[in-house]
Tab-separated table of C-alpha atoms in Angstrom:
chain	number	residue	atom	x	y	z
A	21	MET	CA	-66.250	-87.839	-100.141
A	22	LYS	CA	-65.793	-84.108	-100.505
A	23	LEU	CA	-69.189	-83.496	-98.912
A	24	GLN	CA	-68.313	-85.866	-96.069
A	25	ARG	CA	-65.075	-84.023	-95.431
A	26	LYS	CA	-66.887	-80.668	-95.340
A	27	ASN	CA	-69.480	-81.999	-92.937
A	28	ARG	CA	-66.739	-83.368	-90.730
A	29	LEU	CA	-64.979	-80.009	-90.821
A	30	ARG	CA	-68.096	-78.176	-89.696
A	31	ALA	CA	-68.632	-80.632	-86.843
A	32	LEU	CA	-65.054	-80.414	-85.655
A	33	SER	CA	-64.911	-76.667	-85.954
A	34	LEU	CA	-67.621	-76.284	-83.353
A	35	GLY	CA	-65.231	-77.535	-80.719
A	36	ALA	CA	-62.029	-77.799	-82.611
A	37	LEU	CA	-58.807	-76.098	-82.788
A	38	ALA	CA	-55.774	-77.601	-83.938
A	39	VAL	CA	-53.438	-77.392	-86.455
A	40	SER	CA	-50.150	-78.736	-86.661
A	41	GLY	CA	-49.189	-77.450	-89.985
A	42	ALA	CA	-46.146	-75.309	-89.545
A	43	LEU	CA	-44.237	-75.560	-92.798
A	44	ALA	CA	-40.711	-74.619	-93.572
A	45	LEU	CA	-40.181	-73.583	-97.130
A	46	THR	CA	-37.358	-71.939	-99.011
A	47	ALA	CA	-36.070	-71.151	-102.443
A	48	CYS	CA	-32.415	-71.399	-101.550
A	49	GLY	CA	-32.112	-74.936	-100.211
A	50	SER	CA	-29.762	-77.418	-101.847
A	51	ASP	CA	-31.780	-80.533	-100.968
A	52	ASP	CA	-34.061	-81.493	-103.839
A	53	THR	CA	-35.772	-84.508	-102.319
A	54	ASN	CA	-39.503	-84.575	-101.620
A	55	ASP	CA	-38.923	-86.091	-98.177
A	56	THR	CA	-41.935	-85.808	-95.936
A	57	GLY	CA	-40.963	-88.623	-93.619
A	58	GLY	CA	-44.548	-88.894	-92.438
A	59	GLY	CA	-45.125	-92.567	-93.048
A	60	GLY	CA	-46.477	-92.245	-96.572
A	61	ALA	CA	-49.775	-90.537	-95.988
A	62	SER	CA	-52.063	-90.923	-98.959
A	63	SER	CA	-53.518	-87.656	-100.119
A	64	SER	CA	-57.221	-87.064	-99.622
A	65	ALA	CA	-56.815	-83.434	-100.655
A	66	LYS	CA	-57.926	-82.242	-104.076
A	67	ALA	CA	-56.557	-79.491	-106.270
A	68	GLY	CA	-59.956	-77.780	-106.370
A	69	ASN	CA	-59.763	-74.001	-106.688
A	70	ILE	CA	-56.143	-73.484	-105.653
A	71	LYS	CA	-54.866	-70.136	-106.918
A	72	CYS	CA	-51.236	-70.221	-107.996
A	73	ASP	CA	-50.959	-66.420	-108.480
A	74	ASP	CA	-47.903	-66.750	-110.731
A	75	ALA	CA	-46.061	-68.705	-108.035
A	76	LYS	CA	-42.991	-70.588	-109.201
A	77	GLY	CA	-39.700	-71.976	-108.000
A	78	GLN	CA	-38.591	-74.378	-105.281
A	79	LEU	CA	-39.732	-74.247	-101.652
A	80	LEU	CA	-37.762	-76.279	-99.098
A	81	GLY	CA	-39.395	-77.020	-95.770
A	82	ILE	CA	-37.676	-77.918	-92.485
A	83	GLY	CA	-39.367	-78.374	-89.137
A	84	SER	CA	-41.998	-80.229	-87.139
A	85	SER	CA	-42.482	-83.903	-87.906
A	86	ALA	CA	-45.921	-83.704	-86.276
A	87	GLN	CA	-47.446	-82.245	-89.399
A	88	ALA	CA	-45.451	-84.189	-91.985
A	89	ASN	CA	-48.476	-86.243	-93.044
A	90	ALA	CA	-50.553	-83.071	-93.442
A	91	ILE	CA	-47.868	-81.409	-95.538
A	92	ASP	CA	-47.539	-84.484	-97.727
A	93	ALA	CA	-51.263	-84.411	-98.547
A	94	TRP	CA	-51.216	-80.647	-99.118
A	95	ARG	CA	-48.094	-80.832	-101.270
A	96	GLN	CA	-49.615	-83.469	-103.547
A	97	ALA	CA	-52.828	-81.501	-104.033
A	98	TYR	CA	-51.007	-78.204	-104.557
A	99	ALA	CA	-48.707	-79.778	-107.179
A	100	GLN	CA	-51.734	-80.768	-109.254
A	101	ALA	CA	-52.737	-77.122	-109.616
A	102	CYS	CA	-49.373	-75.328	-109.472
A	103	SER	CA	-46.844	-77.369	-111.410
A	104	GLY	CA	-44.433	-74.448	-111.437
A	105	VAL	CA	-43.724	-74.799	-107.715
A	106	GLN	CA	-41.732	-77.680	-106.241
A	107	ILE	CA	-42.309	-78.150	-102.510
A	108	ASN	CA	-39.748	-80.205	-100.598
A	109	TYR	CA	-40.242	-80.797	-96.872
A	110	LYS	CA	-37.899	-82.369	-94.325
A	111	PRO	CA	-39.469	-83.161	-90.910
A	112	ASP	CA	-36.246	-82.722	-88.940
A	113	GLY	CA	-38.013	-81.407	-85.818
A	114	SER	CA	-39.272	-78.091	-84.528
A	115	GLY	CA	-35.899	-77.059	-83.165
A	116	ALA	CA	-34.243	-77.558	-86.534
A	117	GLY	CA	-37.017	-75.594	-88.221
A	118	VAL	CA	-36.704	-72.549	-85.952
A	119	THR	CA	-32.911	-72.608	-86.265
A	120	ALA	CA	-33.111	-72.778	-90.059
A	121	PHE	CA	-35.607	-69.916	-90.143
A	122	ASN	CA	-33.498	-67.650	-87.949
A	123	GLN	CA	-30.436	-68.426	-90.050
A	124	GLY	CA	-32.254	-67.255	-93.161
A	125	GLN	CA	-32.247	-70.694	-94.780
A	126	VAL	CA	-36.017	-71.019	-95.177
A	127	ALA	CA	-39.048	-68.896	-95.891
A	128	PHE	CA	-41.175	-70.868	-93.397
A	129	ALA	CA	-40.417	-72.958	-90.352
A	130	GLY	CA	-42.603	-75.605	-88.795
A	131	SER	CA	-42.805	-75.684	-85.000
A	132	ASP	CA	-45.146	-77.283	-82.468
A	133	SER	CA	-44.150	-74.557	-80.009
A	134	ALA	CA	-44.575	-70.823	-80.492
A	135	LEU	CA	-41.455	-68.684	-80.838
A	136	LYS	CA	-39.772	-67.706	-77.592
A	137	PRO	CA	-38.954	-63.999	-77.018
A	138	GLU	CA	-35.281	-64.551	-77.794
A	139	GLU	CA	-36.197	-66.383	-80.993
A	140	VAL	CA	-38.413	-63.484	-82.068
A	141	THR	CA	-35.498	-61.118	-81.445
A	142	ALA	CA	-33.206	-63.304	-83.552
A	143	SER	CA	-35.783	-63.391	-86.365
A	144	LYS	CA	-35.540	-59.624	-86.826
A	145	LYS	CA	-32.135	-60.106	-88.452
A	146	VAL	CA	-33.789	-62.224	-91.143
A	147	CYS	CA	-37.140	-60.437	-91.430
A	148	LYS	CA	-35.962	-57.052	-92.626
A	149	SER	CA	-38.300	-54.382	-91.185
A	150	GLY	CA	-40.345	-57.129	-89.537
A	151	GLN	CA	-40.185	-60.222	-87.325
A	152	GLY	CA	-41.183	-63.864	-87.193
A	153	ILE	CA	-44.809	-64.625	-86.304
A	154	ASP	CA	-46.683	-67.821	-85.382
A	155	LEU	CA	-49.610	-68.985	-87.529
A	156	PRO	CA	-51.506	-72.060	-86.198
A	157	MET	CA	-52.148	-74.380	-89.136
A	158	VAL	CA	-52.646	-77.943	-87.824
A	159	GLY	CA	-53.567	-79.474	-84.497
A	160	GLY	CA	-54.605	-82.622	-82.741
A	161	PRO	CA	-53.842	-85.168	-80.048
A	162	ILE	CA	-50.454	-86.461	-78.978
A	163	ALA	CA	-51.123	-90.146	-78.497
A	164	VAL	CA	-49.352	-92.153	-75.805
A	165	ALA	CA	-48.771	-95.441	-77.607
A	166	TYR	CA	-47.730	-98.750	-76.076
A	167	ASN	CA	-46.874	-102.339	-76.933
A	168	VAL	CA	-47.551	-104.759	-74.067
A	169	SER	CA	-48.396	-108.352	-74.926
A	170	GLY	CA	-51.843	-109.358	-73.716
A	171	VAL	CA	-52.927	-105.824	-72.842
A	172	ASP	CA	-55.396	-104.377	-75.342
A	173	ASN	CA	-56.762	-101.558	-73.175
A	174	LEU	CA	-54.661	-99.377	-70.887
A	175	VAL	CA	-55.458	-96.367	-68.699
A	176	LEU	CA	-52.776	-94.041	-67.316
A	177	ASP	CA	-52.773	-90.618	-65.660
A	178	GLY	CA	-50.339	-87.710	-65.450
A	179	PRO	CA	-48.458	-88.762	-62.283
A	180	THR	CA	-48.039	-92.344	-63.510
A	181	LEU	CA	-46.815	-91.216	-66.925
A	182	ALA	CA	-44.375	-88.821	-65.277
A	183	LYS	CA	-42.900	-91.666	-63.197
A	184	ILE	CA	-42.720	-93.972	-66.226
A	185	PHE	CA	-40.858	-91.455	-68.362
A	186	ASP	CA	-38.579	-90.513	-65.449
A	187	SER	CA	-37.593	-94.180	-64.925
A	188	LYS	CA	-39.263	-94.332	-61.499
A	189	ILE	CA	-41.786	-96.961	-62.635
A	190	THR	CA	-39.937	-99.695	-64.511
A	191	LYS	CA	-42.269	-102.723	-64.688
A	192	TRP	CA	-45.646	-102.995	-66.374
A	193	ASN	CA	-47.191	-104.712	-63.331
A	194	ASP	CA	-46.234	-101.834	-61.016
A	195	PRO	CA	-48.944	-101.201	-58.366
A	196	ALA	CA	-49.610	-97.678	-59.697
A	197	ILE	CA	-50.434	-99.055	-63.152
A	198	ALA	CA	-52.408	-101.957	-61.699
A	199	LYS	CA	-54.560	-99.579	-59.643
A	200	LEU	CA	-55.623	-97.746	-62.818
A	201	ASN	CA	-56.220	-101.044	-64.663
A	202	PRO	CA	-57.856	-103.481	-62.206
A	203	ASP	CA	-59.160	-105.782	-64.944
A	204	ALA	CA	-55.947	-106.012	-66.986
A	205	LYS	CA	-53.489	-108.890	-66.804
A	206	LEU	CA	-50.307	-106.847	-66.547
A	207	PRO	CA	-47.021	-108.706	-67.148
A	208	SER	CA	-43.760	-108.102	-65.293
A	209	THR	CA	-42.213	-106.984	-68.583
A	210	LYS	CA	-39.651	-104.193	-68.313
A	211	ILE	CA	-40.948	-100.820	-69.491
A	212	GLN	CA	-39.084	-99.443	-72.501
A	213	ALA	CA	-39.852	-95.717	-72.526
A	214	TYR	CA	-38.870	-93.943	-75.747
A	215	HIS	CA	-38.462	-90.175	-76.170
A	216	ARG	CA	-37.390	-87.925	-79.051
A	217	SER	CA	-33.636	-87.674	-79.667
A	218	ASP	CA	-34.058	-84.431	-81.628
A	219	GLU	CA	-35.453	-81.143	-80.364
A	220	SER	CA	-39.195	-81.373	-80.792
A	221	GLY	CA	-42.314	-79.352	-80.158
A	222	THR	CA	-44.070	-82.666	-79.518
A	223	THR	CA	-41.731	-83.211	-76.580
A	224	ASP	CA	-42.385	-79.644	-75.424
A	225	ASN	CA	-46.162	-80.157	-75.441
A	226	PHE	CA	-45.990	-83.630	-73.861
A	227	THR	CA	-43.823	-82.393	-70.992
A	228	LYS	CA	-46.063	-79.349	-70.520
A	229	TYR	CA	-48.859	-81.832	-69.869
A	230	LEU	CA	-46.691	-83.680	-67.329
A	231	LYS	CA	-45.797	-80.428	-65.581
A	232	ALA	CA	-49.423	-79.300	-65.486
A	233	THR	CA	-50.772	-82.573	-64.084
A	234	ALA	CA	-47.856	-84.010	-62.101
A	235	ALA	CA	-45.745	-81.136	-60.844
A	236	SER	CA	-44.513	-83.084	-57.804
A	237	ASP	CA	-43.378	-85.994	-59.999
A	238	TRP	CA	-42.014	-84.107	-63.008
A	239	LYS	CA	-39.347	-81.675	-61.831
A	240	TYR	CA	-37.882	-80.757	-65.203
A	241	GLU	CA	-38.056	-77.323	-66.758
A	242	GLY	CA	-39.354	-78.571	-70.090
A	243	GLY	CA	-38.767	-77.403	-73.630
A	244	LYS	CA	-38.046	-78.942	-77.017
A	245	ALA	CA	-35.096	-81.007	-75.740
A	246	TRP	CA	-35.760	-84.084	-73.589
A	247	GLN	CA	-34.380	-83.572	-70.072
A	248	ALA	CA	-35.259	-86.627	-67.974
A	249	LYS	CA	-32.624	-89.270	-67.334
A	250	GLY	CA	-32.787	-92.807	-68.619
A	251	GLY	CA	-35.082	-94.233	-71.252
A	252	GLN	CA	-34.309	-94.703	-74.919
A	253	SER	CA	-34.607	-92.356	-77.865
A	254	ALA	CA	-35.387	-92.245	-81.568
A	255	GLN	CA	-35.419	-89.611	-84.291
A	256	GLY	CA	-38.751	-88.026	-85.181
A	257	SER	CA	-42.288	-89.207	-84.593
A	258	SER	CA	-41.927	-91.882	-87.257
A	259	GLY	CA	-38.878	-93.257	-85.441
A	260	LEU	CA	-40.754	-93.452	-82.142
A	261	ALA	CA	-43.723	-95.151	-83.790
A	262	GLN	CA	-41.438	-97.753	-85.329
A	263	GLN	CA	-39.846	-98.536	-81.960
A	264	VAL	CA	-43.235	-99.018	-80.327
A	265	LYS	CA	-44.382	-101.367	-83.077
A	266	GLN	CA	-41.308	-103.596	-82.846
A	267	THR	CA	-40.513	-103.549	-79.099
A	268	ASP	CA	-42.491	-105.507	-76.509
A	269	GLY	CA	-42.857	-103.373	-73.395
A	270	ALA	CA	-42.442	-100.092	-75.274
A	271	ILE	CA	-44.263	-96.835	-74.595
A	272	SER	CA	-43.834	-93.473	-76.302
A	273	TYR	CA	-45.601	-90.308	-77.413
A	274	PHE	CA	-46.318	-89.064	-80.926
A	275	GLU	CA	-49.103	-87.560	-83.001
A	276	LEU	CA	-52.210	-89.680	-83.533
A	277	SER	CA	-51.551	-89.758	-87.283
A	278	TYR	CA	-48.567	-92.056	-86.584
A	279	ALA	CA	-50.582	-94.464	-84.417
A	280	LYS	CA	-51.545	-96.883	-87.151
A	281	ASP	CA	-50.949	-100.456	-88.293
A	282	GLY	CA	-52.225	-101.892	-85.024
A	283	VAL	CA	-50.490	-99.483	-82.645
A	284	LYS	CA	-52.476	-99.245	-79.396
A	285	THR	CA	-52.984	-95.967	-77.520
A	286	VAL	CA	-53.498	-95.149	-73.851
A	287	ASP	CA	-56.747	-93.716	-72.454
A	288	ILE	CA	-55.964	-90.804	-70.142
A	289	ASP	CA	-57.496	-90.521	-66.660
A	290	THR	CA	-57.933	-86.757	-66.307
A	291	GLY	CA	-60.191	-86.820	-63.272
A	292	ALA	CA	-63.273	-86.584	-65.478
A	293	SER	CA	-66.155	-89.053	-65.214
A	294	ALA	CA	-64.357	-91.530	-67.501
A	295	PRO	CA	-60.891	-91.981	-69.055
A	296	VAL	CA	-60.503	-90.167	-72.358
A	297	LYS	CA	-59.398	-91.727	-75.640
A	298	ALA	CA	-56.966	-90.057	-78.031
A	299	THR	CA	-59.186	-88.892	-80.893
A	300	THR	CA	-59.308	-85.710	-82.935
A	301	GLU	CA	-62.772	-84.949	-81.583
A	302	ASN	CA	-61.661	-85.353	-77.964
A	303	ALA	CA	-58.531	-83.267	-78.513
A	304	SER	CA	-60.690	-80.562	-80.051
A	305	LYS	CA	-62.781	-80.392	-76.892
A	306	ALA	CA	-59.653	-79.698	-74.869
A	307	ILE	CA	-58.218	-77.020	-77.113
A	308	ALA	CA	-61.387	-75.317	-78.295
A	309	ASP	CA	-61.000	-72.795	-75.466
A	310	ALA	CA	-57.398	-71.942	-76.381
A	311	LYS	CA	-56.581	-68.246	-76.071
A	312	VAL	CA	-54.606	-66.152	-78.529
A	313	ILE	CA	-51.768	-64.697	-76.475
A	314	GLY	CA	-49.612	-63.357	-79.315
A	315	SER	CA	-49.482	-59.630	-80.035
A	316	GLY	CA	-49.886	-57.883	-83.364
A	317	LYS	CA	-50.107	-60.431	-86.171
A	318	ASP	CA	-48.691	-63.201	-84.009
A	319	LEU	CA	-51.334	-65.883	-83.313
A	320	ALA	CA	-49.585	-67.947	-80.626
A	321	LEU	CA	-52.091	-69.896	-78.509
A	322	GLU	CA	-52.303	-70.896	-74.851
A	323	LEU	CA	-53.632	-74.433	-74.310
A	324	ASN	CA	-55.148	-75.977	-71.162
A	325	TYR	CA	-53.217	-79.193	-70.492
A	326	ALA	CA	-54.893	-79.839	-67.128
A	327	THR	CA	-58.488	-79.869	-68.338
A	328	LYS	CA	-60.879	-82.182	-66.509
A	329	ALA	CA	-63.837	-81.649	-68.819
A	330	ASP	CA	-65.668	-84.820	-69.781
A	331	GLY	CA	-64.421	-86.183	-73.087
A	332	ALA	CA	-61.598	-83.662	-73.380
A	333	TYR	CA	-58.244	-85.236	-74.316
A	334	PRO	CA	-55.563	-83.099	-72.637
A	335	ILE	CA	-52.308	-84.009	-74.427
A	336	THR	CA	-52.543	-81.852	-77.522
A	337	LEU	CA	-50.431	-79.706	-79.766
A	338	VAL	CA	-50.803	-76.995	-82.349
A	339	THR	CA	-48.224	-76.681	-85.093
A	340	TYR	CA	-47.418	-73.214	-86.319
A	341	GLU	CA	-46.230	-71.857	-89.620
A	342	ILE	CA	-43.469	-69.412	-88.762
A	343	VAL	CA	-43.085	-66.638	-91.324
A	344	CYS	CA	-41.961	-63.028	-91.439
A	345	ASP	CA	-44.792	-60.524	-91.120
A	346	LYS	CA	-42.638	-58.182	-93.242
A	347	GLY	CA	-39.394	-58.715	-95.102
A	348	ASN	CA	-40.085	-62.086	-96.714
A	349	LYS	CA	-37.808	-62.989	-99.607
A	350	ALA	CA	-39.131	-61.543	-102.851
A	351	ASP	CA	-38.356	-64.639	-104.915
A	352	THR	CA	-40.444	-66.933	-102.663
A	353	LEU	CA	-43.163	-64.563	-101.474
A	354	ALA	CA	-45.729	-65.403	-104.181
A	355	ALA	CA	-45.333	-69.160	-103.726
A	356	THR	CA	-45.383	-68.830	-99.946
A	357	LYS	CA	-48.639	-66.873	-99.909
A	358	SER	CA	-50.233	-69.112	-102.522
A	359	PHE	CA	-49.387	-72.335	-100.686
A	360	LEU	CA	-50.359	-71.095	-97.223
A	361	THR	CA	-53.577	-69.634	-98.595
A	362	TYR	CA	-54.440	-73.137	-99.767
A	363	THR	CA	-53.446	-74.892	-96.500
A	364	ALA	CA	-55.601	-72.462	-94.498
A	365	SER	CA	-58.538	-72.772	-96.895
A	366	GLU	CA	-61.651	-74.796	-96.088
A	367	GLU	CA	-60.615	-77.379	-98.645
A	368	GLY	CA	-57.087	-77.647	-97.298
A	369	GLN	CA	-58.302	-77.969	-93.725
A	370	ALA	CA	-60.952	-80.541	-94.679
A	371	ALA	CA	-58.209	-82.942	-95.753
A	372	LEU	CA	-56.796	-83.066	-92.220
A	373	ALA	CA	-59.483	-85.118	-90.485
A	374	ASP	CA	-58.813	-88.144	-92.682
A	375	LEU	CA	-55.174	-88.047	-91.555
A	376	GLY	CA	-55.769	-87.954	-87.793
A	377	TYR	CA	-55.555	-84.176	-87.406
A	378	ALA	CA	-58.196	-81.660	-86.323
A	379	PRO	CA	-58.978	-78.729	-88.642
A	380	ILE	CA	-58.450	-75.321	-87.127
A	381	PRO	CA	-61.700	-73.693	-85.964
A	382	THR	CA	-63.247	-70.979	-88.042
A	383	GLU	CA	-62.647	-68.083	-85.665
A	384	ILE	CA	-58.902	-68.740	-85.534
A	385	ASN	CA	-58.605	-69.791	-89.168
A	386	THR	CA	-60.166	-66.508	-90.304
A	387	LYS	CA	-57.333	-64.625	-88.591
A	388	VAL	CA	-54.764	-66.947	-90.164
A	389	ARG	CA	-56.123	-66.265	-93.659
A	390	GLU	CA	-56.129	-62.514	-93.082
A	391	THR	CA	-52.543	-62.618	-91.852
A	392	VAL	CA	-51.314	-64.762	-94.755
A	393	ALA	CA	-52.882	-62.289	-97.174
A	394	SER	CA	-51.063	-59.408	-95.459
A	395	ILE	CA	-47.509	-60.751	-95.317
A	396	SER	CA	-45.039	-58.888	-97.476
């Protein structure tokens, strides 16, 4: 299995990017629960050659729910090698993670969106002599999942999705949906569109796709908070996945790792030769050409949400680890560097593919490792 994972890593890395692994860790949190909230991902990671480097203490994580399943697998493997460190992670959303980081509550924050300029400025109060930086650690597709009785295959495009999530298309047999699915028997069932109730980088990335592909239909500014009127909401990606599974007529968006137990996903019509399925390989094709736009040690990326390349799945995200480049807390620095060194390692990244994520490509991952080694 280890050889298979390594082979898969090499294949994905040729066109991959991705990494939704932004953790939030701290030594001063009061919550002692190992709550990953990621749907109980079983760990395929192994302890291997993890170096603990005298790391010890408790690390509390708060942030993106997108990478909760990745963190759970990493945490289990890391605990096998470094019993002196207790890692607790709460996937309360990217917004909560950034807020906690800039309030000095955590050593790391997980976010599916890079820090905004004002958030970097705020981080300088916490990162003494330094500032917060973005380190891409996990990535992959944001699946559009649905539950419509009698419909096993569904194709949608940007404009149609924009109208669905803006309550302008309200029935599953709407002509716009029927045109994209001429062979489907679409019912007149009411559409139940679910969005995140908490601030989320997944929402930010999903709405960036809508803005890039349906600007005339999606008039909202975008960001971590949902802005469109109407629809229903749920907490976290796991909450959205649960609503889709139990509600006939439901549609929502969440990371592919949550699309399990029979949950069906939409194929996206991008204008390419054929609709594109939500897979890690197809997401990798879309984000392989991402550009590093951060300065200094910041590795924020720019993604192409409007790609029309054959086989490229456009609705993607990258989750960042947010950490101080300088001024990290002395009592958590050793554990922080040890854990992130493992998550960015080949072995740590190889565990992602089995969980529905795409390992970060070598050229980006090399920079991540160098930066982790340099934080102080």
